[in-house]
Backbone as JSON, one array per atom type, in Angstrom:
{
  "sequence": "XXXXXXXXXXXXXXXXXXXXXXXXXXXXXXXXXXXXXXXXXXXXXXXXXXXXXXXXXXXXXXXXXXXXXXXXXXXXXXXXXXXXXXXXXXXXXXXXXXXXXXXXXXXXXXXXXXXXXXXXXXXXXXXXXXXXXXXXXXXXXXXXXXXXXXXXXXXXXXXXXXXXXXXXXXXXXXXXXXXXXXXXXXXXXXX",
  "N": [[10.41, 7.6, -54.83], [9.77, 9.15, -52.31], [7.24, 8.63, -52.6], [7.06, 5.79, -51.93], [7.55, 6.23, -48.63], [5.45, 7.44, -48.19], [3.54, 6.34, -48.22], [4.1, 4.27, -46.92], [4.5, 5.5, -44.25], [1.57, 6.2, -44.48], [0.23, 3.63, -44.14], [1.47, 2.78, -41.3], [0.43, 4.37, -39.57], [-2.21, 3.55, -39.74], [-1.65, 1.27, -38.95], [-1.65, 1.86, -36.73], [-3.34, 3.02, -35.2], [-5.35, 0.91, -35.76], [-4.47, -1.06, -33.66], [-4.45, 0.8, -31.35], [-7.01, 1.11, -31.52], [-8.33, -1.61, -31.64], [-7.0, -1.89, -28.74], [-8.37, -0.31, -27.06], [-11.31, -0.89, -27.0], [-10.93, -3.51, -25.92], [-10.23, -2.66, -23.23], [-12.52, -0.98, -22.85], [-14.59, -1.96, -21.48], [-13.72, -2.51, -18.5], [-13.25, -0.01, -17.64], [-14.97, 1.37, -16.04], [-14.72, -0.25, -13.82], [-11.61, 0.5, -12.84], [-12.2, 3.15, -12.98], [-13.73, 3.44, -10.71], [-12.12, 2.29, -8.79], [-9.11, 3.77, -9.03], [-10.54, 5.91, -7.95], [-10.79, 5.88, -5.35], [-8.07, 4.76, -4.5], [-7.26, 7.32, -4.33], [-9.0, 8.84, -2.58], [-8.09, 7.36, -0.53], [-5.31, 8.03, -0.07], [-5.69, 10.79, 0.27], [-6.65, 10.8, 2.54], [-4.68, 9.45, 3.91], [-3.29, 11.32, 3.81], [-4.27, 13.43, 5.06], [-4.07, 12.17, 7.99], [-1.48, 12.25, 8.7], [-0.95, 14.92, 9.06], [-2.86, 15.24, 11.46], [-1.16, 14.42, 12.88], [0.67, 15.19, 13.18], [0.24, 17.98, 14.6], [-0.67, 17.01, 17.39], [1.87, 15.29, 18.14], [3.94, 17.63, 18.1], [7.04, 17.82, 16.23], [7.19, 15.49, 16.11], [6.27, 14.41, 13.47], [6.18, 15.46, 9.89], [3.62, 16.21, 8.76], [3.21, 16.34, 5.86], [3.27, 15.83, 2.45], [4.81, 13.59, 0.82], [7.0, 12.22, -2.14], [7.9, 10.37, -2.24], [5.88, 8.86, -1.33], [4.08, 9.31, -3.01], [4.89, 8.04, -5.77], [4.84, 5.22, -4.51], [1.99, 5.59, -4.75], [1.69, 5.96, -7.61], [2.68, 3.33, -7.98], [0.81, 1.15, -6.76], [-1.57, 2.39, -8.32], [-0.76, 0.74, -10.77], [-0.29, -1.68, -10.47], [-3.39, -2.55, -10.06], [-4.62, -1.9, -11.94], [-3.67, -3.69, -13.68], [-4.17, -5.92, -12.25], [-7.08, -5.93, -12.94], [-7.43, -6.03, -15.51], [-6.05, -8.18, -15.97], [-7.98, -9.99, -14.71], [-10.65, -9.74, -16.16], [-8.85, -10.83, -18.89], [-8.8, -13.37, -17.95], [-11.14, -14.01, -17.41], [-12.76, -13.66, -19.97], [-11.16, -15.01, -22.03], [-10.61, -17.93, -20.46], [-12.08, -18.71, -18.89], [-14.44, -18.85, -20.61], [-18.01, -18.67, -21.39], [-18.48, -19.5, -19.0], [-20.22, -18.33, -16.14], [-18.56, -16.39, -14.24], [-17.52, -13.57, -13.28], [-14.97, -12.32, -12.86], [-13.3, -9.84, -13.09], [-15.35, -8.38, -11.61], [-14.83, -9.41, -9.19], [-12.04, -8.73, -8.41], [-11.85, -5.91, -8.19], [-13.94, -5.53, -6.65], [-12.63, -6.81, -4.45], [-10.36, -4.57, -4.55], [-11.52, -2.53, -3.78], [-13.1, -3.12, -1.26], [-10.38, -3.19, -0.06], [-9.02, -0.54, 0.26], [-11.38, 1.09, 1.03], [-11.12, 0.08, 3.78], [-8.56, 0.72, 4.69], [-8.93, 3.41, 4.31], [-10.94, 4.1, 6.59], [-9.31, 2.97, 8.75], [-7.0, 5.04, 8.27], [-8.76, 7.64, 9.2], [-9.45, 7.06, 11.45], [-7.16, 7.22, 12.99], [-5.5, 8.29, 15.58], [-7.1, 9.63, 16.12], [-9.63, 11.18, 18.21], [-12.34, 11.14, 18.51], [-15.78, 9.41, 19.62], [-16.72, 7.19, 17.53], [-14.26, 6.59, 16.44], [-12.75, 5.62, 18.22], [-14.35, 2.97, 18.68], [-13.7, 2.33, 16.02], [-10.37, 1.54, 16.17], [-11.13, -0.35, 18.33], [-11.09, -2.69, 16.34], [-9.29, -1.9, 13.82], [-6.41, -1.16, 12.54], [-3.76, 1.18, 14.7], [-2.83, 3.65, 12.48], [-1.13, 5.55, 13.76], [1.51, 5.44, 14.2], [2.85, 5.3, 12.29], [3.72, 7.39, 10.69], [5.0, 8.77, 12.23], [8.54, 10.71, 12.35], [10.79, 8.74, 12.26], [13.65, 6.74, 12.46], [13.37, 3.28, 12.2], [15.69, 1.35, 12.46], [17.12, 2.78, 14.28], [15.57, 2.13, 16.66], [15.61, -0.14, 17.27], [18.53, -0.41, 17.59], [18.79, 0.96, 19.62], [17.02, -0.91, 21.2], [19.01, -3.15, 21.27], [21.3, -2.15, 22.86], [20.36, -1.51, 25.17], [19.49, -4.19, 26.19], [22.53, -5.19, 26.37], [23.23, -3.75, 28.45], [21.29, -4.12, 30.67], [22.37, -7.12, 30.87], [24.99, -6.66, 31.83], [24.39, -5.06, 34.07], [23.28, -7.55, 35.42], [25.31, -9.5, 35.41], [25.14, -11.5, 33.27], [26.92, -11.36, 31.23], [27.19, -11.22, 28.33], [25.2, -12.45, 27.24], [21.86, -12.99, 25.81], [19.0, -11.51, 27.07], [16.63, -12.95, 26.98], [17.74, -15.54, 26.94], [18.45, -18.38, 28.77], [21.21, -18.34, 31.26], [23.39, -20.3, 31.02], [25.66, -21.4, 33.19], [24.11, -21.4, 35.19], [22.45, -23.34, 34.6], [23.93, -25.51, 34.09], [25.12, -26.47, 36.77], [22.26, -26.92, 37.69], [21.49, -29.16, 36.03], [23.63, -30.72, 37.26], [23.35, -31.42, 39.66]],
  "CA": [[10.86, 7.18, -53.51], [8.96, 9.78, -51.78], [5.53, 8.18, -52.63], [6.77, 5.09, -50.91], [7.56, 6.9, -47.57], [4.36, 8.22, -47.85], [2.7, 5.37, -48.24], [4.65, 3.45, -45.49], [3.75, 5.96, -43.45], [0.17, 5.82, -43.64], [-0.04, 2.23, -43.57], [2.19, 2.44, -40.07], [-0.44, 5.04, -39.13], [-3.39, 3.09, -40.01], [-2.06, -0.07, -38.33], [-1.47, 1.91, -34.89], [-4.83, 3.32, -35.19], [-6.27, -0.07, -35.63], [-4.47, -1.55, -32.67], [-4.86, 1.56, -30.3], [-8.8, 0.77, -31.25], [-8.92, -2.47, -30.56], [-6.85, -1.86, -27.45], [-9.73, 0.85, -26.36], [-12.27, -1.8, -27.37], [-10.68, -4.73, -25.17], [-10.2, -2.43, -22.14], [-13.41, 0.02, -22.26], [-15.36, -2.5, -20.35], [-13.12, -2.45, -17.16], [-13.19, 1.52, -17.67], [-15.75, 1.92, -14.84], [-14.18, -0.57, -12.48], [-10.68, 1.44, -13.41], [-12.28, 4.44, -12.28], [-13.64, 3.57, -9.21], [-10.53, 1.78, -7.85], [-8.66, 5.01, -8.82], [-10.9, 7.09, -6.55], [-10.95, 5.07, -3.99], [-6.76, 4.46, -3.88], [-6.68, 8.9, -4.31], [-9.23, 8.96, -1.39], [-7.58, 6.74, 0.94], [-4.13, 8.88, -0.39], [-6.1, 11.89, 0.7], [-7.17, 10.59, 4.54], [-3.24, 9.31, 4.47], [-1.86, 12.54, 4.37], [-4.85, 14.31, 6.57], [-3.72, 11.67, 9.08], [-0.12, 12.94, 8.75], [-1.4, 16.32, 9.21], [-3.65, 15.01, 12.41], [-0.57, 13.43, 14.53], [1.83, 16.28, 13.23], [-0.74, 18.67, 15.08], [-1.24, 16.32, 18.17], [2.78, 15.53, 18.38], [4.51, 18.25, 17.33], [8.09, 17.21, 15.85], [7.5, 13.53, 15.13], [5.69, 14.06, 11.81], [6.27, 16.69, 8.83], [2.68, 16.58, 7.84], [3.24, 16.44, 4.37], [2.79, 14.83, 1.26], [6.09, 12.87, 0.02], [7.3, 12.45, -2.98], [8.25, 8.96, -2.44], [4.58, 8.16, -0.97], [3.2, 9.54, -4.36], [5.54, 6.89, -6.0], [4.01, 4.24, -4.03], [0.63, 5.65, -5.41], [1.4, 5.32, -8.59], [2.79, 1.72, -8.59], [-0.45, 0.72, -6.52], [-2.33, 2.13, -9.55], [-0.75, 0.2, -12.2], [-0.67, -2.7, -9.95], [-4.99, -2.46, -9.93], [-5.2, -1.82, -13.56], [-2.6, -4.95, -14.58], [-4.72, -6.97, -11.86], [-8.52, -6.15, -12.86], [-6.92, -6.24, -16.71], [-5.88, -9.71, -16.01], [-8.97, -10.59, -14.15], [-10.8, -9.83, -17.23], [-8.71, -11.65, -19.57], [-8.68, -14.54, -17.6], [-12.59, -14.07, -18.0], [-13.35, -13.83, -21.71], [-10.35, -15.88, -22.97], [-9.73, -19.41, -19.96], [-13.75, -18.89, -18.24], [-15.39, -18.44, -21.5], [-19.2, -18.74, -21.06], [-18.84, -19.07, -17.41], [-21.47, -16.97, -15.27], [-17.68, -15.83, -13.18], [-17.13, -12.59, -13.13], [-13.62, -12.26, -11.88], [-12.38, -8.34, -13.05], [-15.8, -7.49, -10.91], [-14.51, -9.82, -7.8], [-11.03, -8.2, -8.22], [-12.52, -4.6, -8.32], [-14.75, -5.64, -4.95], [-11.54, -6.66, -2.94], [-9.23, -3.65, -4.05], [-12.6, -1.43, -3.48], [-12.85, -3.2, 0.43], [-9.25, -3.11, 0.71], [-9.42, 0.68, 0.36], [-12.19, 1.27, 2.07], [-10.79, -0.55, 5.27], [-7.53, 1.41, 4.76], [-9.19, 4.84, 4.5], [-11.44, 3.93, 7.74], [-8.09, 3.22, 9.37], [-6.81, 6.3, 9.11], [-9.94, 8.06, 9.87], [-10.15, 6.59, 12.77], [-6.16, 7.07, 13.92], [-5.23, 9.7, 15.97], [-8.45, 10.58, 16.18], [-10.14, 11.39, 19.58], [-13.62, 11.01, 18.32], [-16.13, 7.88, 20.09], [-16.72, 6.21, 16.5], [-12.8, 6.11, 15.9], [-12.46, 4.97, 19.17], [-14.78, 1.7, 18.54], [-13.06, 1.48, 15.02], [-9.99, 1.07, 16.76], [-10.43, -1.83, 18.87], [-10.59, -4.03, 15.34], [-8.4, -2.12, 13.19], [-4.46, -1.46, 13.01], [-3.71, 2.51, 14.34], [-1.72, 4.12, 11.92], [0.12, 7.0, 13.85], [2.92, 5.45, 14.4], [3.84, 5.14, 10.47], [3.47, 8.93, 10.87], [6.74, 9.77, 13.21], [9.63, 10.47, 11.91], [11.92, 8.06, 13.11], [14.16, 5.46, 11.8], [13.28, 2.05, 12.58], [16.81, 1.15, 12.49], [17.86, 2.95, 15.32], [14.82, 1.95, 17.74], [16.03, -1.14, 17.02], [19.88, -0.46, 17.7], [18.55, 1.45, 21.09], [16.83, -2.2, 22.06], [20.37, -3.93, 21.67], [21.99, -1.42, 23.95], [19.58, -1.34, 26.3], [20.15, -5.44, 26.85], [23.92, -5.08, 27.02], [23.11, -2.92, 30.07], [21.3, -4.87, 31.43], [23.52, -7.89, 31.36], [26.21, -6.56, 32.57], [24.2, -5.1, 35.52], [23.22, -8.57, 36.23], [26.09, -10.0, 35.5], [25.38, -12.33, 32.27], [28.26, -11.55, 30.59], [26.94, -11.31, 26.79], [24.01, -13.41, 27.68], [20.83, -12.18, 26.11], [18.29, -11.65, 28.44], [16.0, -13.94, 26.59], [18.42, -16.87, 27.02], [18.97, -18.6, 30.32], [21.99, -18.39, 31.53], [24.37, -21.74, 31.12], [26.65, -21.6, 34.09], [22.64, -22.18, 35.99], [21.17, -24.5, 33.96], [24.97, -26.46, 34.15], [24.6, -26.69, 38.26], [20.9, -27.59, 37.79], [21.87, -30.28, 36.14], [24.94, -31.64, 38.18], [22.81, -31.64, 41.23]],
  "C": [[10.06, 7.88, -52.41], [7.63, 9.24, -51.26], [5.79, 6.77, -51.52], [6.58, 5.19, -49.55], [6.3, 7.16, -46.95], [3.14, 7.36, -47.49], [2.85, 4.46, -46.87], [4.42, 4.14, -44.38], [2.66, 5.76, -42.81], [-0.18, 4.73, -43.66], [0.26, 2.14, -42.02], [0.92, 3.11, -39.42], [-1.73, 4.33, -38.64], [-3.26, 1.99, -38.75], [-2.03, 0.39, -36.74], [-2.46, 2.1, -34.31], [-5.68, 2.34, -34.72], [-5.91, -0.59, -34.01], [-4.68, -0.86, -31.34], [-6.4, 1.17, -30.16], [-9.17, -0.56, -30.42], [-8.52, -2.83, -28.95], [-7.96, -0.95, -26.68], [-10.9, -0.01, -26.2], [-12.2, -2.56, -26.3], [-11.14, -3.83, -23.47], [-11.53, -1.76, -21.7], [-14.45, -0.84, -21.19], [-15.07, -2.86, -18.8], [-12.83, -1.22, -16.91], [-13.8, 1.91, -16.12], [-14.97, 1.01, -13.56], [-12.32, 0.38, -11.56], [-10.99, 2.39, -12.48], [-12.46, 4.45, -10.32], [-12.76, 3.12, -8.17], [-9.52, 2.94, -7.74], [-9.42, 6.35, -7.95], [-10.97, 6.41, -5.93], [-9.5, 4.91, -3.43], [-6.88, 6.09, -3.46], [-7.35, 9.36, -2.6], [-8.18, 8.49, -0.19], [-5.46, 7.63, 0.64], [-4.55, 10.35, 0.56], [-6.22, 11.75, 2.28], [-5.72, 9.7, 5.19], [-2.92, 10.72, 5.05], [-2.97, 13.59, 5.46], [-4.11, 13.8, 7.97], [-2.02, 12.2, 9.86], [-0.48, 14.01, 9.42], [-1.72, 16.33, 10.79], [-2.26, 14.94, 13.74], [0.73, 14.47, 13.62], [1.48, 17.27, 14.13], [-0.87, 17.76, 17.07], [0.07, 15.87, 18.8], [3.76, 15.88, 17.33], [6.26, 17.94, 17.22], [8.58, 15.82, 15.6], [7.05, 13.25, 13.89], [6.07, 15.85, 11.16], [4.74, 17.04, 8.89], [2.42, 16.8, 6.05], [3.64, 15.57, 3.47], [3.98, 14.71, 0.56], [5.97, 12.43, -1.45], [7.07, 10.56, -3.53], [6.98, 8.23, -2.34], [3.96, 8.45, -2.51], [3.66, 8.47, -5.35], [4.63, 5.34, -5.7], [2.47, 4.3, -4.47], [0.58, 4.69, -6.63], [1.71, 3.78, -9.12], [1.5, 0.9, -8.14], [-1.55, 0.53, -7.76], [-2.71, 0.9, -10.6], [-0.77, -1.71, -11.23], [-2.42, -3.0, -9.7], [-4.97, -2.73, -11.14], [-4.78, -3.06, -14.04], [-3.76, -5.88, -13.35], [-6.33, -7.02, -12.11], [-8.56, -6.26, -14.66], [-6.69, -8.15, -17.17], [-7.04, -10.76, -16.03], [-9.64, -11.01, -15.74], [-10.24, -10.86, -18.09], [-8.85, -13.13, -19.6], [-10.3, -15.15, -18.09], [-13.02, -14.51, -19.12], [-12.21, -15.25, -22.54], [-10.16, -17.63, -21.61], [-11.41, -19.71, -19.38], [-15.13, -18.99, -19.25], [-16.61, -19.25, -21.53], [-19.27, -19.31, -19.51], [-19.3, -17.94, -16.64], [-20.04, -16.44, -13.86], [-17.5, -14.51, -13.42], [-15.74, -11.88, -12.27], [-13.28, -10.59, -11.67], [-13.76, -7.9, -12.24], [-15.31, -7.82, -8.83], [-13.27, -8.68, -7.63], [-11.47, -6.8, -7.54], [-12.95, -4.53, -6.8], [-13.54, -5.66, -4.03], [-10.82, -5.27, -2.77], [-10.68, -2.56, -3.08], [-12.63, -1.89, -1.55], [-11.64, -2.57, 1.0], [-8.95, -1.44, 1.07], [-10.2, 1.4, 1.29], [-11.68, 0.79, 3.68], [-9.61, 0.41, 5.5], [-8.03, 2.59, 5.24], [-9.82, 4.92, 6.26], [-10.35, 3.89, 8.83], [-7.49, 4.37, 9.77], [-7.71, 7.57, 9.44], [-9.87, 7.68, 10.88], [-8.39, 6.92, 13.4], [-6.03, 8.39, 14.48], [-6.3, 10.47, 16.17], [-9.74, 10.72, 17.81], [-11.63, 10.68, 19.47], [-14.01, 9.04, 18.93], [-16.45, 6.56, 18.97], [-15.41, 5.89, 16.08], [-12.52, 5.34, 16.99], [-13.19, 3.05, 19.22], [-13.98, 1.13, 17.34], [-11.62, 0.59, 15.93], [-9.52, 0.17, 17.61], [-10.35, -2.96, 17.48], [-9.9, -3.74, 14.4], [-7.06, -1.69, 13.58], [-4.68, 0.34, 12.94], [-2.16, 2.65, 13.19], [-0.62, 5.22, 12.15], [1.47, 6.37, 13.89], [3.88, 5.62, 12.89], [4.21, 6.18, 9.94], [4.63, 9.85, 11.26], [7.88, 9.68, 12.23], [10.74, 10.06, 12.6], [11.92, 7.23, 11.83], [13.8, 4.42, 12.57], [14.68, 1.53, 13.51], [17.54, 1.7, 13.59], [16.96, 2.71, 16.51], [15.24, 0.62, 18.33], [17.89, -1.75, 17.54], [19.58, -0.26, 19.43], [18.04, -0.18, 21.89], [18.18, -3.06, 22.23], [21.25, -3.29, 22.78], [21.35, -1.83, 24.99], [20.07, -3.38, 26.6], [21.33, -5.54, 27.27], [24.27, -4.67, 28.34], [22.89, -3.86, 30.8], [21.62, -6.38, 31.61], [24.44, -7.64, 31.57], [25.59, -5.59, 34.36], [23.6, -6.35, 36.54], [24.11, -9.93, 36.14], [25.91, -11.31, 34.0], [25.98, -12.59, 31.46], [28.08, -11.68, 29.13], [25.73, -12.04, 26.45], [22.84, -12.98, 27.36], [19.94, -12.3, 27.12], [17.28, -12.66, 28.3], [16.19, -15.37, 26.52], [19.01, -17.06, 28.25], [20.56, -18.42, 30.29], [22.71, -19.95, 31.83], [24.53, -22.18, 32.24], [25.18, -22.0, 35.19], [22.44, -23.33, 36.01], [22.5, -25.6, 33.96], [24.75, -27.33, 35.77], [23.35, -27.4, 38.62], [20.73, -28.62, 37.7], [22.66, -31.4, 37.1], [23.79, -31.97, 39.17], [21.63, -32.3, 41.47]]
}
């Protein structure tokens, strides 16, 4: 009874072997795109949290400066979201394109690699005094604000107040301010 164990063993062994190989096999040729998409998300991770750093420094008590737990989270699903989409690319390649001159897992690779690149430039360029951030700037999106620590949710509560005010200092009676007023546009009519 032993010997079978032993045996069932290294058969189980053998067959995990085989399929870890040919899983190493399938993937090693998207290895290099792999890599460089993973330095490229860690960079633009890295010129996140400088930027933190930048507009914690620049206004003091709207940012920590520091590197969350939850943002590292968001790293790693980015990751596996790259790998499962330049994985795909690939397959789509060899097994639905087969002998087509497409190269999809290197297109994939090219966008996350821009999309990165445009990101990191972003926050390079936010918060940043300098005259080359200042030209980035007029065409991309600043990022300090994503920086403060604030809730949304109450900037948001503060804009509803703030209308209530002012309809009742001009008398609209629940009326946003964005919506004419009825009891007008009733008279306008009649007349």
């Amino acid at each position: 009874m032993d010997e079978f164990f032993r045996i069932l063993g290294d058969r189980m062994a053998q067959i995990m072997f085989a399929a870890w190989g040919a899983l190493c096999a399938f993937i090693a040729p998207m290895f290099p795109f792999v890599i460089i998409c993973t330095l490229l998300i860690l960079a633009d991770c890295y010129t996140a949290w400088d930027l933190s750093r930048r507009v914690k420094k620049k206004y003091p008590g709207q940012a920590t400066g520091k590197f969350k737990s939850q943002e590292m989270g968001r790293v790693f699903v980015t990751l596996i979201k790259v790998f499962a989409a330049i994985i795909l690319a690939s397959m789509v390649e060899t097994i639905i394109f087969e002998g087509a001159q497409i190269h999809l897992a290197n297109i994939v690779a090219g966008a996350v690699c821009f999309w990165q690149v445009w990101s990191i430039l972003e926050n390079e360029s936010s918060c940043n005094d300098a005259k080359w951030a200042k030209v980035l700037q007029k065409v991309m999106v600043d990022k300090t604000e994503r920086h403060f620590d604030i809730d949304l949710s109450e900037l948001k509560d503060m804009s509803g107040s703030k209308d209530a005010e002012i309809n009742a200092i001009f008398g609209n009676s629940g009326a946003s301010i964005n919506e004419p007023n009825k009891d007008t546009n009733d008279n306008a009519n009649q007349g």
